[in-house]
Amino acid sequence: MRTKTYHIWTIGCQMNVADSNHVAAHLDRLGYEPVDRPEDADVIVLNTCVVRQSAENKVIGKLGSLKPLKKKQPDKVIALMGCFVGIKPNPALQERFPWVDVFMPPSEPAPLVNLLTQDTLNADARAADQQATQARWDLQDTLTTQSLRHLSLRGEIPVAAYVPVVYGCSFACTYCIIPYRRGKERSRPLEEIVAEVKDLVAQGVREVTLLGQIVDRYGYDWGGQPDLADLLRAIHDIDGLWRIRFLTSHPNFLSDRVLDAIADLPKVMPHIEVPIQAGDDEVLARMRRGYTVADYYQLVEKIRQRVPDAAIHTDIIVGFPGETEEQFLGTYRVLEELRLDKAHLARYSPRPGTVSARFMEDDVPEEEKRRRHRLLEELQERIQREKNQALVGERVTVLVEGQRKGKWEGRTPQNKIVFIEHPENLRSRLVEVEIVWAGPYSLQGRYVRDVRPAHEG
Ligand code: SAH
């Protein structure tokens, strides 16, 4: 019998990448094999993002392109997953895209797995499954963990893997749709995460990145003990694991305990992603971020004292409703003064159901948003080039993850991308390199020698 195949299309955040891997692991277990083209797949999964309208447009375009395919080959199973679906049953979506067979909330492979494991894939069974799915969705809010355990990976084992530790988000930043689509904050039990990381390491994974919309709120849903610091310490003990990262942090929850854990634990990389979003107190208040610009400066100062070599990454939204030129210049000043290692820049996009979309006028013209975006991009690019150029001639440690365009590619502890030309296979090796070239977004290094990972004999 012909082997059944699947194709997964993923856009959006790292959590979606992790969710897609989780689905892939389940499909592998059911005997399906991955293929590159949707045309060749029996099961097509679209894992979606709606954080900005541009992402949502991509999803709608992709769904449209699958309609004729489904018409030609009705046996194909089309699964729609992620934030375009959300955690609540959405009959309007089913009506609008009748060629979709199964709808899956973010991080939840069960509806698809259930569908595929039914003996008959007739219409009645599918309808029944949809009903069961809806019942599950109603339950979802009360679940603390996902219903299906994360499975071991199959196929080529990545050197670095994502591990979700907090699902959902209970925060209410006024611009953000994620809490509506991913449900309330649910931390995964510590033992479950440790077991999963051990499993990954046993298969050859050397680096894990712990994921949460607000990862430093890990454990807050059960009162804060254990918290992220405890989790980092527990994972740090796993033999054979070399590196640990976590993202994304919210400034208000990046506790001294977490900073101490980063400083104390050699496997926890000096790399902190902590968005400021805007450099103006009034804008921050309307975003309901819960801190001021001065608070953020203090935090950066504290991080730099406690973890002097830490790379700090931030996220910024330009053109939030009502953002004046002066307020924008506040954001510009923040980037100029703090000289952070990376800034993910976005133009404000009103999202249905959010407070800002309902109550604040999207009054910064698109062209002006683009101008502000471009100014920050140019500034940050200059800063990154300058900071990276200071590394030329220095030696850094790189965990090599694979090859791209004939060069080995890996990352430094600070998460900077390094390319290395070398005749030997460097994959999965921790190597010392001398930086010979630096641009704003990547470095090039010359192999010096292999090095021992932290805490290995
Ligand atoms: N939970 C994380 C990030 C979630 S989304 C956090 O607390 O920061 C990733 C980034 O997308 C956000 O940091 C924000 O900069 C951006 N973003 C979220 N909603 C947006 C919107 N409506 N318009 C533009 N950018 C947005």
mmCIF file with all atom_site columns, C-alpha atoms in Angstrom, residues 109-287:
data_model
loop_
_atom_site.group_PDB
_atom_site.id
_atom_site.type_symbol
_atom_site.label_atom_id
_atom_site.label_alt_id
_atom_site.label_comp_id
_atom_site.label_asym_id
_atom_site.label_entity_id
_atom_site.label_seq_id
_atom_site.pdbx_PDB_ins_code
_atom_site.Cartn_x
_atom_site.Cartn_y
_atom_site.Cartn_z
_atom_site.occupancy
_atom_site.B_iso_or_equiv
_atom_site.pdbx_formal_charge
_atom_site.auth_seq_id
_atom_site.auth_comp_id
_atom_site.auth_asym_id
_atom_site.auth_atom_id
_atom_site.pdbx_PDB_model_num
ATOM 1   C CA . PRO A 1 109 ? -3.401  18.353 17.119 1.00 0.00 ? 109 PRO A CA 1
ATOM 2   C CA . ALA A 1 110 ? -6.246  16.249 18.529 1.00 0.00 ? 110 ALA A CA 1
ATOM 3   C CA . PRO A 1 111 ? -9.012  17.141 16.052 1.00 0.00 ? 111 PRO A CA 1
ATOM 4   C CA . LEU A 1 112 ? -6.866  16.072 13.094 1.00 0.00 ? 112 LEU A CA 1
ATOM 5   C CA . VAL A 1 113 ? -5.513  12.985 14.810 1.00 0.00 ? 113 VAL A CA 1
ATOM 6   C CA . ASN A 1 114 ? -9.039  11.956 15.766 1.00 0.00 ? 114 ASN A CA 1
ATOM 7   C CA . LEU A 1 115 ? -10.231 12.459 12.233 1.00 0.00 ? 115 LEU A CA 1
ATOM 8   C CA . LEU A 1 116 ? -7.430  10.417 10.706 1.00 0.00 ? 116 LEU A CA 1
ATOM 9   C CA . THR A 1 117 ? -7.750  7.576  13.166 1.00 0.00 ? 117 THR A CA 1
ATOM 10  C CA . GLN A 1 118 ? -11.420 7.063  12.459 1.00 0.00 ? 118 GLN A CA 1
ATOM 11  C CA . ASP A 1 119 ? -11.811 4.059  10.229 1.00 0.00 ? 119 ASP A CA 1
ATOM 12  C CA . THR A 1 120 ? -14.220 5.706  7.867  1.00 0.00 ? 120 THR A CA 1
ATOM 13  C CA . LEU A 1 121 ? -13.723 9.181  6.644  1.00 0.00 ? 121 LEU A CA 1
ATOM 14  C CA . ASN A 1 122 ? -17.294 9.594  5.517  1.00 0.00 ? 122 ASN A CA 1
ATOM 15  C CA . ALA A 1 123 ? -19.184 12.788 5.932  1.00 0.00 ? 123 ALA A CA 1
ATOM 16  C CA . ASP A 1 124 ? -21.115 11.653 8.995  1.00 0.00 ? 124 ASP A CA 1
ATOM 17  C CA . ALA A 1 125 ? -17.940 10.786 10.808 1.00 0.00 ? 125 ALA A CA 1
ATOM 18  C CA . ARG A 1 126 ? -16.481 14.123 9.941  1.00 0.00 ? 126 ARG A CA 1
ATOM 19  C CA . ALA A 1 127 ? -19.557 15.905 11.178 1.00 0.00 ? 127 ALA A CA 1
ATOM 20  C CA . ALA A 1 128 ? -19.425 13.943 14.415 1.00 0.00 ? 128 ALA A CA 1
ATOM 21  C CA . ASP A 1 129 ? -15.789 14.781 14.764 1.00 0.00 ? 129 ASP A CA 1
ATOM 22  C CA . GLN A 1 130 ? -16.501 18.453 14.298 1.00 0.00 ? 130 GLN A CA 1
ATOM 23  C CA . GLN A 1 131 ? -19.040 18.232 17.086 1.00 0.00 ? 131 GLN A CA 1
ATOM 24  C CA . ALA A 1 132 ? -16.558 16.519 19.334 1.00 0.00 ? 132 ALA A CA 1
ATOM 25  C CA . THR A 1 133 ? -14.030 19.173 18.459 1.00 0.00 ? 133 THR A CA 1
ATOM 26  C CA . GLN A 1 134 ? -16.441 21.884 19.428 1.00 0.00 ? 134 GLN A CA 1
ATOM 27  C CA . ALA A 1 135 ? -17.089 20.202 22.740 1.00 0.00 ? 135 ALA A CA 1
ATOM 28  C CA . ARG A 1 136 ? -13.359 20.067 23.276 1.00 0.00 ? 136 ARG A CA 1
ATOM 29  C CA . TRP A 1 137 ? -13.052 23.733 22.491 1.00 0.00 ? 137 TRP A CA 1
ATOM 30  C CA . ASP A 1 138 ? -15.626 24.515 25.121 1.00 0.00 ? 138 ASP A CA 1
ATOM 31  C CA . LEU A 1 139 ? -13.488 22.581 27.554 1.00 0.00 ? 139 LEU A CA 1
ATOM 32  C CA . GLN A 1 140 ? -10.275 24.113 26.419 1.00 0.00 ? 140 GLN A CA 1
ATOM 33  C CA . ASP A 1 141 ? -10.357 26.979 28.854 1.00 0.00 ? 141 ASP A CA 1
ATOM 34  C CA . THR A 1 142 ? -10.366 24.643 31.807 1.00 0.00 ? 142 THR A CA 1
ATOM 35  C CA . LEU A 1 143 ? -7.500  22.494 30.593 1.00 0.00 ? 143 LEU A CA 1
ATOM 36  C CA . THR A 1 144 ? -4.136  23.160 32.105 1.00 0.00 ? 144 THR A CA 1
ATOM 37  C CA . THR A 1 145 ? -2.203  21.114 29.597 1.00 0.00 ? 145 THR A CA 1
ATOM 38  C CA . GLN A 1 146 ? -2.786  19.880 26.109 1.00 0.00 ? 146 GLN A CA 1
ATOM 39  C CA . SER A 1 147 ? -4.632  16.644 25.711 1.00 0.00 ? 147 SER A CA 1
ATOM 40  C CA . LEU A 1 148 ? -1.931  14.919 23.714 1.00 0.00 ? 148 LEU A CA 1
ATOM 41  C CA . ARG A 1 149 ? 1.528   14.517 25.063 1.00 0.00 ? 149 ARG A CA 1
ATOM 42  C CA . HIS A 1 150 ? 4.285   16.002 22.998 1.00 0.00 ? 150 HIS A CA 1
ATOM 43  C CA . LEU A 1 151 ? 5.880   13.232 21.057 1.00 0.00 ? 151 LEU A CA 1
ATOM 44  C CA . SER A 1 152 ? 9.433   12.577 20.205 1.00 0.00 ? 152 SER A CA 1
ATOM 45  C CA . LEU A 1 153 ? 10.600  13.941 16.918 1.00 0.00 ? 153 LEU A CA 1
ATOM 46  C CA . ARG A 1 154 ? 11.148  11.785 13.877 1.00 0.00 ? 154 ARG A CA 1
ATOM 47  C CA . GLY A 1 155 ? 13.220  12.213 10.749 1.00 0.00 ? 155 GLY A CA 1
ATOM 48  C CA . GLU A 1 156 ? 16.273  14.410 10.881 1.00 0.00 ? 156 GLU A CA 1
ATOM 49  C CA . ILE A 1 157 ? 16.672  15.588 14.451 1.00 0.00 ? 157 ILE A CA 1
ATOM 50  C CA . PRO A 1 158 ? 17.253  19.323 14.729 1.00 0.00 ? 158 PRO A CA 1
ATOM 51  C CA . VAL A 1 159 ? 20.165  20.597 16.778 1.00 0.00 ? 159 VAL A CA 1
ATOM 52  C CA . ALA A 1 160 ? 17.911  23.239 18.330 1.00 0.00 ? 160 ALA A CA 1
ATOM 53  C CA . ALA A 1 161 ? 14.239  22.692 19.187 1.00 0.00 ? 161 ALA A CA 1
ATOM 54  C CA . TYR A 1 162 ? 11.350  24.744 20.547 1.00 0.00 ? 162 TYR A CA 1
ATOM 55  C CA . VAL A 1 163 ? 9.475   23.633 23.639 1.00 0.00 ? 163 VAL A CA 1
ATOM 56  C CA . PRO A 1 164 ? 6.245   25.402 24.597 1.00 0.00 ? 164 PRO A CA 1
ATOM 57  C CA . VAL A 1 165 ? 6.042   25.966 28.346 1.00 0.00 ? 165 VAL A CA 1
ATOM 58  C CA . VAL A 1 166 ? 3.161   28.418 28.643 1.00 0.00 ? 166 VAL A CA 1
ATOM 59  C CA . TYR A 1 167 ? 0.166   28.209 26.325 1.00 0.00 ? 167 TYR A CA 1
ATOM 60  C CA . GLY A 1 168 ? -2.173  31.123 25.712 1.00 0.00 ? 168 GLY A CA 1
ATOM 61  C CA . CYS A 1 169 ? -1.989  34.573 27.250 1.00 0.00 ? 169 CYS A CA 1
ATOM 62  C CA . SER A 1 170 ? -4.152  36.290 29.855 1.00 0.00 ? 170 SER A CA 1
ATOM 63  C CA . PHE A 1 171 ? -2.720  39.708 29.293 1.00 0.00 ? 171 PHE A CA 1
ATOM 64  C CA . ALA A 1 172 ? -4.687  42.413 27.607 1.00 0.00 ? 172 ALA A CA 1
ATOM 65  C CA . CYS A 1 173 ? -2.353  44.597 25.594 1.00 0.00 ? 173 CYS A CA 1
ATOM 66  C CA . THR A 1 174 ? -4.913  46.698 23.760 1.00 0.00 ? 174 THR A CA 1
ATOM 67  C CA . TYR A 1 175 ? -3.518  46.010 20.267 1.00 0.00 ? 175 TYR A CA 1
ATOM 68  C CA . CYS A 1 176 ? -3.096  42.281 20.578 1.00 0.00 ? 176 CYS A CA 1
ATOM 69  C CA . ILE A 1 177 ? -5.366  39.564 19.265 1.00 0.00 ? 177 ILE A CA 1
ATOM 70  C CA . ILE A 1 178 ? -3.372  36.631 20.650 1.00 0.00 ? 178 ILE A CA 1
ATOM 71  C CA . PRO A 1 179 ? -5.213  36.262 23.978 1.00 0.00 ? 179 PRO A CA 1
ATOM 72  C CA . TYR A 1 180 ? -8.506  35.996 22.068 1.00 0.00 ? 180 TYR A CA 1
ATOM 73  C CA . ARG A 1 181 ? -7.157  33.322 19.774 1.00 0.00 ? 181 ARG A CA 1
ATOM 74  C CA . ARG A 1 182 ? -4.911  31.272 22.054 1.00 0.00 ? 182 ARG A CA 1
ATOM 75  C CA . GLY A 1 183 ? -7.038  31.300 25.182 1.00 0.00 ? 183 GLY A CA 1
ATOM 76  C CA . LYS A 1 184 ? -6.015  31.946 28.706 1.00 0.00 ? 184 LYS A CA 1
ATOM 77  C CA . GLU A 1 185 ? -2.586  31.391 30.126 1.00 0.00 ? 185 GLU A CA 1
ATOM 78  C CA . ARG A 1 186 ? -1.842  27.738 30.980 1.00 0.00 ? 186 ARG A CA 1
ATOM 79  C CA . SER A 1 187 ? 1.609   26.647 32.154 1.00 0.00 ? 187 SER A CA 1
ATOM 80  C CA . ARG A 1 188 ? 2.662   23.082 31.478 1.00 0.00 ? 188 ARG A CA 1
ATOM 81  C CA . PRO A 1 189 ? 3.689   21.036 34.505 1.00 0.00 ? 189 PRO A CA 1
ATOM 82  C CA . LEU A 1 190 ? 7.411   21.217 35.182 1.00 0.00 ? 190 LEU A CA 1
ATOM 83  C CA . GLU A 1 191 ? 7.917   17.434 35.177 1.00 0.00 ? 191 GLU A CA 1
ATOM 84  C CA . GLU A 1 192 ? 6.226   17.153 31.797 1.00 0.00 ? 192 GLU A CA 1
ATOM 85  C CA . ILE A 1 193 ? 8.554   19.746 30.296 1.00 0.00 ? 193 ILE A CA 1
ATOM 86  C CA . VAL A 1 194 ? 11.630  18.153 31.826 1.00 0.00 ? 194 VAL A CA 1
ATOM 87  C CA . ALA A 1 195 ? 10.575  14.764 30.462 1.00 0.00 ? 195 ALA A CA 1
ATOM 88  C CA . GLU A 1 196 ? 10.062  16.244 27.017 1.00 0.00 ? 196 GLU A CA 1
ATOM 89  C CA . VAL A 1 197 ? 13.457  17.957 27.006 1.00 0.00 ? 197 VAL A CA 1
ATOM 90  C CA . LYS A 1 198 ? 15.133  14.718 28.166 1.00 0.00 ? 198 LYS A CA 1
ATOM 91  C CA . ASP A 1 199 ? 13.429  12.932 25.306 1.00 0.00 ? 199 ASP A CA 1
ATOM 92  C CA . LEU A 1 200 ? 14.636  15.520 22.817 1.00 0.00 ? 200 LEU A CA 1
ATOM 93  C CA . VAL A 1 201 ? 18.185  15.357 24.146 1.00 0.00 ? 201 VAL A CA 1
ATOM 94  C CA . ALA A 1 202 ? 18.164  11.562 23.964 1.00 0.00 ? 202 ALA A CA 1
ATOM 95  C CA . GLN A 1 203 ? 17.414  11.987 20.269 1.00 0.00 ? 203 GLN A CA 1
ATOM 96  C CA . GLY A 1 204 ? 20.279  14.413 19.687 1.00 0.00 ? 204 GLY A CA 1
ATOM 97  C CA . VAL A 1 205 ? 18.817  17.860 20.357 1.00 0.00 ? 205 VAL A CA 1
ATOM 98  C CA . ARG A 1 206 ? 21.451  20.119 21.993 1.00 0.00 ? 206 ARG A CA 1
ATOM 99  C CA . GLU A 1 207 ? 19.615  23.384 22.459 1.00 0.00 ? 207 GLU A CA 1
ATOM 100 C CA . VAL A 1 208 ? 16.068  24.128 23.550 1.00 0.00 ? 208 VAL A CA 1
ATOM 101 C CA . THR A 1 209 ? 14.162  27.393 23.437 1.00 0.00 ? 209 THR A CA 1
ATOM 102 C CA . LEU A 1 210 ? 11.338  27.532 25.946 1.00 0.00 ? 210 LEU A CA 1
ATOM 103 C CA . LEU A 1 211 ? 8.324   29.318 24.538 1.00 0.00 ? 211 LEU A CA 1
ATOM 104 C CA . GLY A 1 212 ? 5.485   31.349 25.925 1.00 0.00 ? 212 GLY A CA 1
ATOM 105 C CA . GLN A 1 213 ? 3.650   34.479 24.826 1.00 0.00 ? 213 GLN A CA 1
ATOM 106 C CA . ILE A 1 214 ? 4.867   35.821 28.166 1.00 0.00 ? 214 ILE A CA 1
ATOM 107 C CA . VAL A 1 215 ? 7.344   33.143 29.099 1.00 0.00 ? 215 VAL A CA 1
ATOM 108 C CA . ASP A 1 216 ? 8.438   34.832 32.317 1.00 0.00 ? 216 ASP A CA 1
ATOM 109 C CA . ARG A 1 217 ? 4.922   34.322 33.630 1.00 0.00 ? 217 ARG A CA 1
ATOM 110 C CA . TYR A 1 218 ? 5.592   30.582 33.662 1.00 0.00 ? 218 TYR A CA 1
ATOM 111 C CA . GLY A 1 219 ? 3.945   29.221 36.825 1.00 0.00 ? 219 GLY A CA 1
ATOM 112 C CA . TYR A 1 220 ? 1.954   32.351 37.655 1.00 0.00 ? 220 TYR A CA 1
ATOM 113 C CA . ASP A 1 221 ? -1.263  30.494 36.910 1.00 0.00 ? 221 ASP A CA 1
ATOM 114 C CA . TRP A 1 222 ? -0.561  28.243 39.902 1.00 0.00 ? 222 TRP A CA 1
ATOM 115 C CA . GLY A 1 223 ? 0.771   30.950 42.179 1.00 0.00 ? 223 GLY A CA 1
ATOM 116 C CA . GLY A 1 224 ? 4.360   31.207 41.016 1.00 0.00 ? 224 GLY A CA 1
ATOM 117 C CA . GLN A 1 225 ? 5.999   28.128 42.469 1.00 0.00 ? 225 GLN A CA 1
ATOM 118 C CA . PRO A 1 226 ? 7.690   26.616 40.576 1.00 0.00 ? 226 PRO A CA 1
ATOM 119 C CA . ASP A 1 227 ? 8.439   29.601 38.350 1.00 0.00 ? 227 ASP A CA 1
ATOM 120 C CA . LEU A 1 228 ? 10.602  30.124 35.262 1.00 0.00 ? 228 LEU A CA 1
ATOM 121 C CA . ALA A 1 229 ? 13.779  30.259 37.374 1.00 0.00 ? 229 ALA A CA 1
ATOM 122 C CA . ASP A 1 230 ? 12.942  26.853 38.875 1.00 0.00 ? 230 ASP A CA 1
ATOM 123 C CA . LEU A 1 231 ? 12.177  25.487 35.424 1.00 0.00 ? 231 LEU A CA 1
ATOM 124 C CA . LEU A 1 232 ? 15.501  26.753 34.061 1.00 0.00 ? 232 LEU A CA 1
ATOM 125 C CA . ARG A 1 233 ? 17.330  25.105 36.957 1.00 0.00 ? 233 ARG A CA 1
ATOM 126 C CA . ALA A 1 234 ? 15.500  21.812 36.465 1.00 0.00 ? 234 ALA A CA 1
ATOM 127 C CA . ILE A 1 235 ? 16.272  21.743 32.759 1.00 0.00 ? 235 ILE A CA 1
ATOM 128 C CA . HIS A 1 236 ? 19.837  22.800 33.368 1.00 0.00 ? 236 HIS A CA 1
ATOM 129 C CA . ASP A 1 237 ? 20.453  19.497 35.156 1.00 0.00 ? 237 ASP A CA 1
ATOM 130 C CA . ILE A 1 238 ? 19.755  17.446 32.032 1.00 0.00 ? 238 ILE A CA 1
ATOM 131 C CA . ASP A 1 239 ? 22.939  15.776 30.822 1.00 0.00 ? 239 ASP A CA 1
ATOM 132 C CA . GLY A 1 240 ? 23.700  16.177 27.158 1.00 0.00 ? 240 GLY A CA 1
ATOM 133 C CA . LEU A 1 241 ? 21.755  19.433 26.848 1.00 0.00 ? 241 LEU A CA 1
ATOM 134 C CA . TRP A 1 242 ? 24.125  22.260 26.006 1.00 0.00 ? 242 TRP A CA 1
ATOM 135 C CA . ARG A 1 243 ? 22.068  25.382 25.642 1.00 0.00 ? 243 ARG A CA 1
ATOM 136 C CA . ILE A 1 244 ? 18.818  26.837 26.946 1.00 0.00 ? 244 ILE A CA 1
ATOM 137 C CA . ARG A 1 245 ? 16.978  29.930 25.745 1.00 0.00 ? 245 ARG A CA 1
ATOM 138 C CA . PHE A 1 246 ? 13.506  31.300 26.471 1.00 0.00 ? 246 PHE A CA 1
ATOM 139 C CA . LEU A 1 247 ? 11.183  33.828 24.877 1.00 0.00 ? 247 LEU A CA 1
ATOM 140 C CA . THR A 1 248 ? 9.278   36.163 24.960 1.00 0.00 ? 248 THR A CA 1
ATOM 141 C CA . SER A 1 249 ? 9.637   37.968 28.294 1.00 0.00 ? 249 SER A CA 1
ATOM 142 C CA . HIS A 1 250 ? 7.421   40.808 29.503 1.00 0.00 ? 250 HIS A CA 1
ATOM 143 C CA . PRO A 1 251 ? 9.353   43.577 31.310 1.00 0.00 ? 251 PRO A CA 1
ATOM 144 C CA . ASN A 1 252 ? 7.145   43.360 34.398 1.00 0.00 ? 252 ASN A CA 1
ATOM 145 C CA . PHE A 1 253 ? 7.842   39.685 35.054 1.00 0.00 ? 253 PHE A CA 1
ATOM 146 C CA . LEU A 1 254 ? 11.540  39.424 34.363 1.00 0.00 ? 254 LEU A CA 1
ATOM 147 C CA . SER A 1 255 ? 12.281  38.853 38.033 1.00 0.00 ? 255 SER A CA 1
ATOM 148 C CA . ASP A 1 256 ? 15.595  38.934 39.853 1.00 0.00 ? 256 ASP A CA 1
ATOM 149 C CA . ARG A 1 257 ? 15.192  35.195 40.305 1.00 0.00 ? 257 ARG A CA 1
ATOM 150 C CA . VAL A 1 258 ? 15.130  34.713 36.541 1.00 0.00 ? 258 VAL A CA 1
ATOM 151 C CA . LEU A 1 259 ? 18.073  37.066 36.002 1.00 0.00 ? 259 LEU A CA 1
ATOM 152 C CA . ASP A 1 260 ? 19.988  35.193 38.704 1.00 0.00 ? 260 ASP A CA 1
ATOM 153 C CA . ALA A 1 261 ? 19.245  31.918 36.953 1.00 0.00 ? 261 ALA A CA 1
ATOM 154 C CA . ILE A 1 262 ? 20.642  33.290 33.688 1.00 0.00 ? 262 ILE A CA 1
ATOM 155 C CA . ALA A 1 263 ? 23.728  34.599 35.486 1.00 0.00 ? 263 ALA A CA 1
ATOM 156 C CA . ASP A 1 264 ? 24.303  31.409 37.507 1.00 0.00 ? 264 ASP A CA 1
ATOM 157 C CA . LEU A 1 265 ? 23.543  28.699 34.986 1.00 0.00 ? 265 LEU A CA 1
ATOM 158 C CA . PRO A 1 266 ? 26.131  28.306 32.240 1.00 0.00 ? 266 PRO A CA 1
ATOM 159 C CA . LYS A 1 267 ? 23.743  26.526 29.873 1.00 0.00 ? 267 LYS A CA 1
ATOM 160 C CA . VAL A 1 268 ? 21.228  29.384 29.964 1.00 0.00 ? 268 VAL A CA 1
ATOM 161 C CA . MET A 1 269 ? 22.301  31.678 27.170 1.00 0.00 ? 269 MET A CA 1
ATOM 162 C CA . PRO A 1 270 ? 22.757  35.430 27.734 1.00 0.00 ? 270 PRO A CA 1
ATOM 163 C CA . HIS A 1 271 ? 19.963  36.325 25.362 1.00 0.00 ? 271 HIS A CA 1
ATOM 164 C CA . ILE A 1 272 ? 16.789  38.049 26.515 1.00 0.00 ? 272 ILE A CA 1
ATOM 165 C CA . GLU A 1 273 ? 13.849  38.992 24.338 1.00 0.00 ? 273 GLU A CA 1
ATOM 166 C CA . VAL A 1 274 ? 11.920  41.675 26.169 1.00 0.00 ? 274 VAL A CA 1
ATOM 167 C CA . PRO A 1 275 ? 9.688   43.970 24.096 1.00 0.00 ? 275 PRO A CA 1
ATOM 168 C CA . ILE A 1 276 ? 9.238   47.635 24.945 1.00 0.00 ? 276 ILE A CA 1
ATOM 169 C CA . GLN A 1 277 ? 6.674   48.211 22.116 1.00 0.00 ? 277 GLN A CA 1
ATOM 170 C CA . ALA A 1 278 ? 6.832   52.036 22.364 1.00 0.00 ? 278 ALA A CA 1
ATOM 171 C CA . GLY A 1 279 ? 9.117   54.690 23.793 1.00 0.00 ? 279 GLY A CA 1
ATOM 172 C CA . ASP A 1 280 ? 6.463   56.992 25.180 1.00 0.00 ? 280 ASP A CA 1
ATOM 173 C CA . ASP A 1 281 ? 4.598   56.689 28.481 1.00 0.00 ? 281 ASP A CA 1
ATOM 174 C CA . GLU A 1 282 ? 1.264   57.868 27.171 1.00 0.00 ? 282 GLU A CA 1
ATOM 175 C CA . VAL A 1 283 ? 1.360   55.399 24.267 1.00 0.00 ? 283 VAL A CA 1
ATOM 176 C CA . LEU A 1 284 ? 2.466   52.616 26.634 1.00 0.00 ? 284 LEU A CA 1
ATOM 177 C CA . ALA A 1 285 ? -0.475  53.427 28.909 1.00 0.00 ? 285 ALA A CA 1
ATOM 178 C CA . ARG A 1 286 ? -2.908  53.238 26.003 1.00 0.00 ? 286 ARG A CA 1
ATOM 179 C CA . MET A 1 287 ? -1.327  49.957 24.959 1.00 0.00 ? 287 MET A CA 1
#
